[in-house]
Coordinates of C-alpha atoms and ligand atoms in Angstrom, one line a residue:
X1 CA -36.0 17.3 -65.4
X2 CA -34.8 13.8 -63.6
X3 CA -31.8 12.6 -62.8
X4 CA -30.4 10.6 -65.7
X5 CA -29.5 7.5 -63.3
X6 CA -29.1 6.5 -59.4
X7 CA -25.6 6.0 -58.8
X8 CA -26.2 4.2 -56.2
X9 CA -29.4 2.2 -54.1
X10 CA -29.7 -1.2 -52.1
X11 CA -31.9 -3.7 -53.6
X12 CA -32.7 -7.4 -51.9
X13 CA -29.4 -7.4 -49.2
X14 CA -26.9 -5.7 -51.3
X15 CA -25.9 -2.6 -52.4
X16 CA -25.2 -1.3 -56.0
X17 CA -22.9 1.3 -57.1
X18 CA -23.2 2.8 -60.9
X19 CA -19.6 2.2 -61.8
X20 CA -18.8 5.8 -63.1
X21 CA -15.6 4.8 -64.7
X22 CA -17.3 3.0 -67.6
X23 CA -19.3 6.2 -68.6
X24 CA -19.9 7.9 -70.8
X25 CA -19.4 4.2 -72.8
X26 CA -21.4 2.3 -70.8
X27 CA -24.0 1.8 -67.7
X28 CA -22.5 -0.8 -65.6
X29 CA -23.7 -1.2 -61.8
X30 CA -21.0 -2.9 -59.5
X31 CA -23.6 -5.4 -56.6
X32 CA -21.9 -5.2 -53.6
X33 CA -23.0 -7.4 -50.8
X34 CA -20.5 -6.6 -48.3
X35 CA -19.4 -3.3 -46.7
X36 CA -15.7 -3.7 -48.0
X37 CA -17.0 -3.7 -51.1
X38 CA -18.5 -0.4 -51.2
X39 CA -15.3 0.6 -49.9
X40 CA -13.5 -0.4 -52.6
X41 CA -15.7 1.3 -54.7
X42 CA -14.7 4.4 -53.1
X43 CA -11.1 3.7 -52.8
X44 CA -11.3 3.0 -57.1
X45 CA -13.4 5.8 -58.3
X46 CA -16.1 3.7 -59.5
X47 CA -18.2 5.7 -57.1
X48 CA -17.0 9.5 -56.4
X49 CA -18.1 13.3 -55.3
X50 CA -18.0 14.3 -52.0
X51 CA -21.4 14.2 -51.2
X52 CA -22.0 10.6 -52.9
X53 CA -18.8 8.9 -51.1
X54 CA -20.8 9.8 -47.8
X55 CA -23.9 8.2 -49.3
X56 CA -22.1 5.2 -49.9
X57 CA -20.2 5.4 -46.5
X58 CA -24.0 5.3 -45.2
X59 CA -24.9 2.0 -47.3
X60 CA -21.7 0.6 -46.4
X61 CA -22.5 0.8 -42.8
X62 CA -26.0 -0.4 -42.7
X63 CA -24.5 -3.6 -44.9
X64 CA -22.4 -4.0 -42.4
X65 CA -24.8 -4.0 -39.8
X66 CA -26.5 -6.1 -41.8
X67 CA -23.8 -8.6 -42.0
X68 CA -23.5 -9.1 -38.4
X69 CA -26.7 -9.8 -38.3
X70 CA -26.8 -12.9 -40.7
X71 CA -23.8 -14.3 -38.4
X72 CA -25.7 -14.3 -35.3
X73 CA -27.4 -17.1 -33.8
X74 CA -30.8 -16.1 -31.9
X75 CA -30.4 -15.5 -28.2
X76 CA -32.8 -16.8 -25.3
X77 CA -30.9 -15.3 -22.2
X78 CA -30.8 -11.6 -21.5
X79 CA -26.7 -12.2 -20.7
X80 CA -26.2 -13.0 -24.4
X81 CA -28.2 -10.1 -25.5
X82 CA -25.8 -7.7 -23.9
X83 CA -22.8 -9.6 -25.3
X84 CA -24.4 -9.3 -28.8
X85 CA -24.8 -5.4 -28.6
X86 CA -21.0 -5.3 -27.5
X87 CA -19.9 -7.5 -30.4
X88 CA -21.8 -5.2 -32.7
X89 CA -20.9 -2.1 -31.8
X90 CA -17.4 -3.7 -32.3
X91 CA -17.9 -5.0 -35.5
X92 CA -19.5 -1.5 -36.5
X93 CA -16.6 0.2 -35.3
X94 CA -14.5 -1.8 -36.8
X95 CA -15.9 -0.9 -40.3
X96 CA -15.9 2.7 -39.8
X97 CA -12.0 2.3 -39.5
X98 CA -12.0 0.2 -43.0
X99 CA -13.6 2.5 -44.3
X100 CA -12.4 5.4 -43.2
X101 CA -9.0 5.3 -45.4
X102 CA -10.9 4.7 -48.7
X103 CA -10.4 8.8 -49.8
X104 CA -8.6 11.2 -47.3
X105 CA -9.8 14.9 -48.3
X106 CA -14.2 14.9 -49.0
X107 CA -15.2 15.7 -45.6
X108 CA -18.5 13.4 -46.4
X109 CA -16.6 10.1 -45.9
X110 CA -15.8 10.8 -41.8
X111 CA -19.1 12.9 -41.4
X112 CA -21.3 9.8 -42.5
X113 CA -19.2 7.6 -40.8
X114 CA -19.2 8.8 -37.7
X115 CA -23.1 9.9 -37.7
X116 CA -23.9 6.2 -38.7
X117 CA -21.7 4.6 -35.7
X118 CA -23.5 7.2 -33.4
X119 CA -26.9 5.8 -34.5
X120 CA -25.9 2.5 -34.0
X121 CA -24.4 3.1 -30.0
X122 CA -27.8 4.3 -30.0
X123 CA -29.5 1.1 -31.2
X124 CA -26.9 -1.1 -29.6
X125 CA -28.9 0.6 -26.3
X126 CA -32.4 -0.9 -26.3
X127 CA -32.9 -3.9 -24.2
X128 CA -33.4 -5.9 -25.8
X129 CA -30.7 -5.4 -28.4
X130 CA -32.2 -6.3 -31.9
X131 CA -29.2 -7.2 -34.6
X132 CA -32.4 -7.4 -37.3
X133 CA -34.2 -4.3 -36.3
X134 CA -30.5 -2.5 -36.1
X135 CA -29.4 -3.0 -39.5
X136 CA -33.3 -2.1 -40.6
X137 CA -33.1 1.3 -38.5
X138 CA -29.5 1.9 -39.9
X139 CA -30.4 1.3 -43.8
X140 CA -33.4 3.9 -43.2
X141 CA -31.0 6.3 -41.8
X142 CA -28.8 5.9 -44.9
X143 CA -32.0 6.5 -46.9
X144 CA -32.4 9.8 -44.8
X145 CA -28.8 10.9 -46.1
X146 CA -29.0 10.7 -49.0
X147 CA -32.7 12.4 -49.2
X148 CA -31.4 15.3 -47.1
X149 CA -28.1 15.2 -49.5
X150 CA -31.4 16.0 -52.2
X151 CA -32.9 18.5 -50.9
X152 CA -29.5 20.6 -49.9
X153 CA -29.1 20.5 -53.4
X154 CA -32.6 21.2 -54.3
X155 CA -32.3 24.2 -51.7
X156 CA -28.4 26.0 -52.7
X157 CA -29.4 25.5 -56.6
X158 CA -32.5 27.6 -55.5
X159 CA -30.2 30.3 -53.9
X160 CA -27.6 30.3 -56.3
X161 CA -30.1 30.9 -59.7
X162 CA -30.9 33.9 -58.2
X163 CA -27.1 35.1 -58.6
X164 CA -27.0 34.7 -62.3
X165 CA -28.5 37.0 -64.6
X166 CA -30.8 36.0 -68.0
X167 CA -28.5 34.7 -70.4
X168 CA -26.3 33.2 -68.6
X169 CA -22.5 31.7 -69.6
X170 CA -21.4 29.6 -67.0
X171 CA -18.0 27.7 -66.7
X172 CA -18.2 24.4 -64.1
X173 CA -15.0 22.1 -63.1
X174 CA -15.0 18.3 -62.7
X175 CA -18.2 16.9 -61.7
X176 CA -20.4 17.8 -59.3
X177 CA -23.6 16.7 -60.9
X178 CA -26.0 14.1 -60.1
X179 CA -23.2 11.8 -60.3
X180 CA -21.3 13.4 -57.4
X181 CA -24.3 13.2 -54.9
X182 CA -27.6 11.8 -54.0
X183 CA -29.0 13.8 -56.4
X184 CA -29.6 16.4 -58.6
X185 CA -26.0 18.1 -57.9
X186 CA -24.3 21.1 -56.5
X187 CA -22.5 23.3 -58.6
X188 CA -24.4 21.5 -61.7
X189 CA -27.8 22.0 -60.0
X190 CA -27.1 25.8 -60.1
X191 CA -26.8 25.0 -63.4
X192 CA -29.5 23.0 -63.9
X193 CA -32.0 25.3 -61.5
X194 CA -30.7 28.2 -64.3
X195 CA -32.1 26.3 -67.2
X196 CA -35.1 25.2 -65.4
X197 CA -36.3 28.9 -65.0
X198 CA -34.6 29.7 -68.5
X199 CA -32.4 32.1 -67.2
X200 CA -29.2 30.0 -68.4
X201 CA -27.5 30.3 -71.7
X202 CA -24.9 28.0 -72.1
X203 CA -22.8 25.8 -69.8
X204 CA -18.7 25.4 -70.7
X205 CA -17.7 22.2 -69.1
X206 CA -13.8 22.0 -68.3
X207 CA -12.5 18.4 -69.6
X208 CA -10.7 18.3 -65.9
X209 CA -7.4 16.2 -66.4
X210 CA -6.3 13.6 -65.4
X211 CA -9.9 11.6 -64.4
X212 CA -11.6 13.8 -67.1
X213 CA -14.6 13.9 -64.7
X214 CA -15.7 17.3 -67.0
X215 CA -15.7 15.7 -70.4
X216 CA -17.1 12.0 -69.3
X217 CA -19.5 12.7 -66.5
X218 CA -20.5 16.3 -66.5
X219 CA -21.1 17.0 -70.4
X220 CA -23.1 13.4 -70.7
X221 CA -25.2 14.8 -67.6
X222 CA -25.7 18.2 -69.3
X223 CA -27.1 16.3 -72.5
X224 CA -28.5 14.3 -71.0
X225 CA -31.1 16.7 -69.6
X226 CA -30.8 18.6 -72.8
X227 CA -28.8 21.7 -71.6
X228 CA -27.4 23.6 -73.9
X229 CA -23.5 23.0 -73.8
X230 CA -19.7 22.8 -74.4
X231 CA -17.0 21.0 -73.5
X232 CA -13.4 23.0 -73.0
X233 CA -9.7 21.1 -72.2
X234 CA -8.9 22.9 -69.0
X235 CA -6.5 25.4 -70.4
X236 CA -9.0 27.0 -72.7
X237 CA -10.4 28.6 -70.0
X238 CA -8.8 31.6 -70.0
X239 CA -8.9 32.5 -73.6
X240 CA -13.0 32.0 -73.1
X241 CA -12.8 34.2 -70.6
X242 CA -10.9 36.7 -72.6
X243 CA -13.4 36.9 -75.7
X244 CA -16.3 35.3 -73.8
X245 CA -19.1 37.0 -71.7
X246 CA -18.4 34.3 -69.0
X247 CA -20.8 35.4 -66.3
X248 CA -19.9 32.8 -63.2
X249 CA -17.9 30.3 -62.4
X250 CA -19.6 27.7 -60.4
X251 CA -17.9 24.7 -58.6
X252 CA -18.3 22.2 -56.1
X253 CA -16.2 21.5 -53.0
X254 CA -14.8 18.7 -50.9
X255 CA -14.2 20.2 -47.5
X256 CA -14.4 24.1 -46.8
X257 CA -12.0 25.4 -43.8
X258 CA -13.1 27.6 -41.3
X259 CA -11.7 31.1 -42.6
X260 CA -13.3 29.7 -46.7
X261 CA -10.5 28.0 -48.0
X262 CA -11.9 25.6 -50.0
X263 CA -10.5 22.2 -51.4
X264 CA -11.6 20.8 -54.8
X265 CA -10.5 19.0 -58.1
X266 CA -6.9 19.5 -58.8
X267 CA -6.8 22.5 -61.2
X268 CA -9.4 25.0 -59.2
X269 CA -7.3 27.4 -57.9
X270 CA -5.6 28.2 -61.1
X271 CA -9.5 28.6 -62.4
X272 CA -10.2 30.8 -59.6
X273 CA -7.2 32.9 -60.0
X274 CA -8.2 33.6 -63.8
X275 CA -11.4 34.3 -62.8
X276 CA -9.7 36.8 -60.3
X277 CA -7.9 38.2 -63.3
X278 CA -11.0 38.5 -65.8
X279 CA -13.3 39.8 -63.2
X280 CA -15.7 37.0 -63.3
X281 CA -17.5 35.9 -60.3
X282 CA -16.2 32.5 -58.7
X283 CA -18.8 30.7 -56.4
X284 CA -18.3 27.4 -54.5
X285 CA -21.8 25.8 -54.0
X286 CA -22.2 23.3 -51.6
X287 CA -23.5 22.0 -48.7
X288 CA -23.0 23.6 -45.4
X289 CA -21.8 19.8 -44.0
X290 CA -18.9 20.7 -45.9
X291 CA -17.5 23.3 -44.0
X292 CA -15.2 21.7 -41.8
X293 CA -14.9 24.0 -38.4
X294 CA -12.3 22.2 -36.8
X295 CA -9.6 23.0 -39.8
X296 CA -8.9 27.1 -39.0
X297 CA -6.8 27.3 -42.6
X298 CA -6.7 25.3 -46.2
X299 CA -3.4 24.2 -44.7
X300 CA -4.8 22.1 -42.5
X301 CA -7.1 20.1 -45.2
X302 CA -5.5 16.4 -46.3
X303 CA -4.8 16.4 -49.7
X304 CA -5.3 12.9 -51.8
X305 CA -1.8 11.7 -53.4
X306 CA -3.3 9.6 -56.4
X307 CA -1.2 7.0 -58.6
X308 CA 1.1 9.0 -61.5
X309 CA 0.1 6.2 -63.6
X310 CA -3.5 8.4 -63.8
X311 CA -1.2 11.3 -65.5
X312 CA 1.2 9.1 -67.7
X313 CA -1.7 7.2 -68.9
X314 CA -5.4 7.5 -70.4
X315 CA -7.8 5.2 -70.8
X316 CA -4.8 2.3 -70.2
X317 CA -3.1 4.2 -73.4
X318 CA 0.4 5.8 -72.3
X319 CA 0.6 9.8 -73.3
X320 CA 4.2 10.2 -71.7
X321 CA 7.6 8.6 -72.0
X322 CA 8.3 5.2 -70.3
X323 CA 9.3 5.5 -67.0
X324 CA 8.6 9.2 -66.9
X325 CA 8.1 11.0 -63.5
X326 CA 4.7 12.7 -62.5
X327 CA 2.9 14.2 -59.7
X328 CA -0.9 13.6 -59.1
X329 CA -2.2 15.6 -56.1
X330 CA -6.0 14.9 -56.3
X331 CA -7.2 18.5 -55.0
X332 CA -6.0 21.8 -54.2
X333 CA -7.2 24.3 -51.7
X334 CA -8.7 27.6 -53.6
X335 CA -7.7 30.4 -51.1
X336 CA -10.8 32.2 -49.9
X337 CA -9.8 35.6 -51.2
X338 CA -10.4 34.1 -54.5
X339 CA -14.2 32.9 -53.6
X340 CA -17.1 35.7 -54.4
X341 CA -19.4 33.8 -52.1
X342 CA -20.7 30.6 -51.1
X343 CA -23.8 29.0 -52.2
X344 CA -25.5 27.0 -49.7
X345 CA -28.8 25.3 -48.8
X346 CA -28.9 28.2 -46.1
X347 CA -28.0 30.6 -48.6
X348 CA -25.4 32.7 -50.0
X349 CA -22.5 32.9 -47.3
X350 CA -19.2 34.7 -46.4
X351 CA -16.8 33.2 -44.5
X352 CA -15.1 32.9 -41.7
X353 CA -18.1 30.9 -41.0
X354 CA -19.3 30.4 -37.8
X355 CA -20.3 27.3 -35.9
X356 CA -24.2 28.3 -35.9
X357 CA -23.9 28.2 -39.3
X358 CA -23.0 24.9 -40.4
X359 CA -25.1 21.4 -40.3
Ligands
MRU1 O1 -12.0 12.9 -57.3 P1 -13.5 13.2 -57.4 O2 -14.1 12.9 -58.7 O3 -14.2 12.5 -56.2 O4 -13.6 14.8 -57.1 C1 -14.8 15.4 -57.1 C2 -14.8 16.8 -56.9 O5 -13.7 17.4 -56.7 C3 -16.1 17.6 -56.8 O6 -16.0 18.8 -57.4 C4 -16.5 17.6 -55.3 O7 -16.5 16.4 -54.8 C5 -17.9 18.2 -55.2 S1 -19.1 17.1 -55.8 C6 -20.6 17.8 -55.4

């Protein structure tokens, strides 16, 4: 089974991003050859998931990296050397601040960030500095994010196979596929782990209004490997649960609190509380890099304000009056009484999670 397509990877000095808003329609990649770029990609939803906006936030700081480098002129004296390792770590923290407002609540986006402008205080170190050997060192650390991104995945869908019994029914939320991270996916690579060891039975996709991230991205990635599937509008779930043998509930997560509270698509919690009410197991599968231990409480986790004009409209068509009021919070935070367990590349967890272990 392969991943359908790369959502994102750097070819010749740029970077491209599969531009996830034209599917299920259409494969369109957006080149981006500066770091801004990237974050606009972010900041529009061509590019989203947790795990895949700290991807990108990777590739947008090695581009950026790279574009100091094409502005500098070579330097003979060892006095302009040391002036050149200031200006860059300038310009590199200059970036992480662009791009650090593209999406408030995935905990990916500051992670990445600041793990990239660590690596290059450390390049900006060697005597002598090297502007071309910098940006070379920081792409193959982005390339290292999004392999280890891979193999968490690889790892939790591993664990979290084991939880489901032959036969399986699962129900999954938004996306959190391939398409939401390096690779392979989260809660959809339980999923797809399942099928590989034919222990899965079917896979109810919730539509996930208003981005629809369940009926555009997850069902065409579920066909796509050929796994057997169905897609729900959000408030069937309940009634399937009702006359369905629905044995998990699996979705992804964008940042994780100390004490389990968990934030994700808008429209999880009310999931999780009919889960709660049928008796069906709810996990959250994701990496432990999500777990945020500096936030004690769900409380404490920002949550994205998106435009209303996302709700009113779809696909450019208005569904509501004109000039009608709506809300559009992003995410909401799942309260960990509601969470069976956590599935994780270290394995299945219980919070309140300790310091020891997170990544
Ligand atoms: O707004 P989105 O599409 O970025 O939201 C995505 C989700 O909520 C996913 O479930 C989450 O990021 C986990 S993806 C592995």
């Amino acid at each position: 089974m392969r991943d359908p397509v790369r959502t994102i990877f750097w070819k010749g000095s740029c970077v491209y991003v599969l531009d996830q808003r034209a599917l299920p329609a259409r494969t369109l990649f957006i080149r981006c050859a500066e770091y801004r770029q990237v974050g606009e990609t972010i900041r529009n939803m061509a590019l989203r998931g947790a795990p895949l906006i700290g991807c990108a936030a990777a590739y947008a700081m090695a581009l950026a990296a790279l574009q100091f480098s094409a502005t500098l002129r070579p330097h003979k004296s060892p006095g302009k050397e040391s002036r050149a390792a200031a200006e860059f770590i300038k310009h590199m923290a200059e970036a992480r601040n662009v791009l650090i407002s593209a999406r408030p609540t995935a905990v990916h986006l500051s992670l990445i960030l600041d793990r990239m402008l660590g690596r290059a205080r450390n390049l900006a170190q060697a005597v002598p500095f090297d502007a071309g050997k910098s940006w070379k060192a920081l792409k193959s650390e982005a390339e290292r994010v999004v392999r280890e991104d891979i193999q968490s995945n690889l790892d939790l869908s591993r664990h979290g196979a084991k939880l489901l019994p032959h036969g399986a029914q699962i129900i999954t939320y938004c996306n959190a596929g391939a398409l939401a991270t390096g690779g392979w996916g989260t809660a959809l690579g339980v999923v797809r782990q399942a099928f590989k060891i034919g222990k899965l039975k079917k896979a109810f996709a919730c539509e996930t209004r208003p981005y629809l991230q369940g009926s555009r991205l997850t069902l065409w990635e579920l066909m796509q490997n050929k796994i057997p599937c169905a897609l729900i509008t959000d408030n069937m779930a309940g009634y399937l649960m009702g006359r369905e043998k629905i044995h998990a509930i699996i979705v992804g997560a964008d940042r994780i609190a100390r004490n389990g509270d968990t934030a994700n698509k808008i429209g999880t919690f009310t999931l999780a509380a009919l889960a709660r009410y049928h008796r069906v197991p709810f996990y959250v599968a994701a990496a432990t890099s999500t777990i945020d231990m500096k936030l004690a409480g769900g409380k404490d986790i920002p949550i994205e304000q998106r435009s209303p004009k996302e709700v009113v409209e779809i696909n450019g068509r208005r569904i509501a009056p004109r000039n009608a009021q709506a809300l559009h919070p992003a995410f909401d935070v799942t309260p960990h009484a509601l969470i069976t367990a956590f599935i994780t590349e270290k394995g299945i967890l219980h919070p309140p999670f300790k310091r020891a272990q997170t990544s």
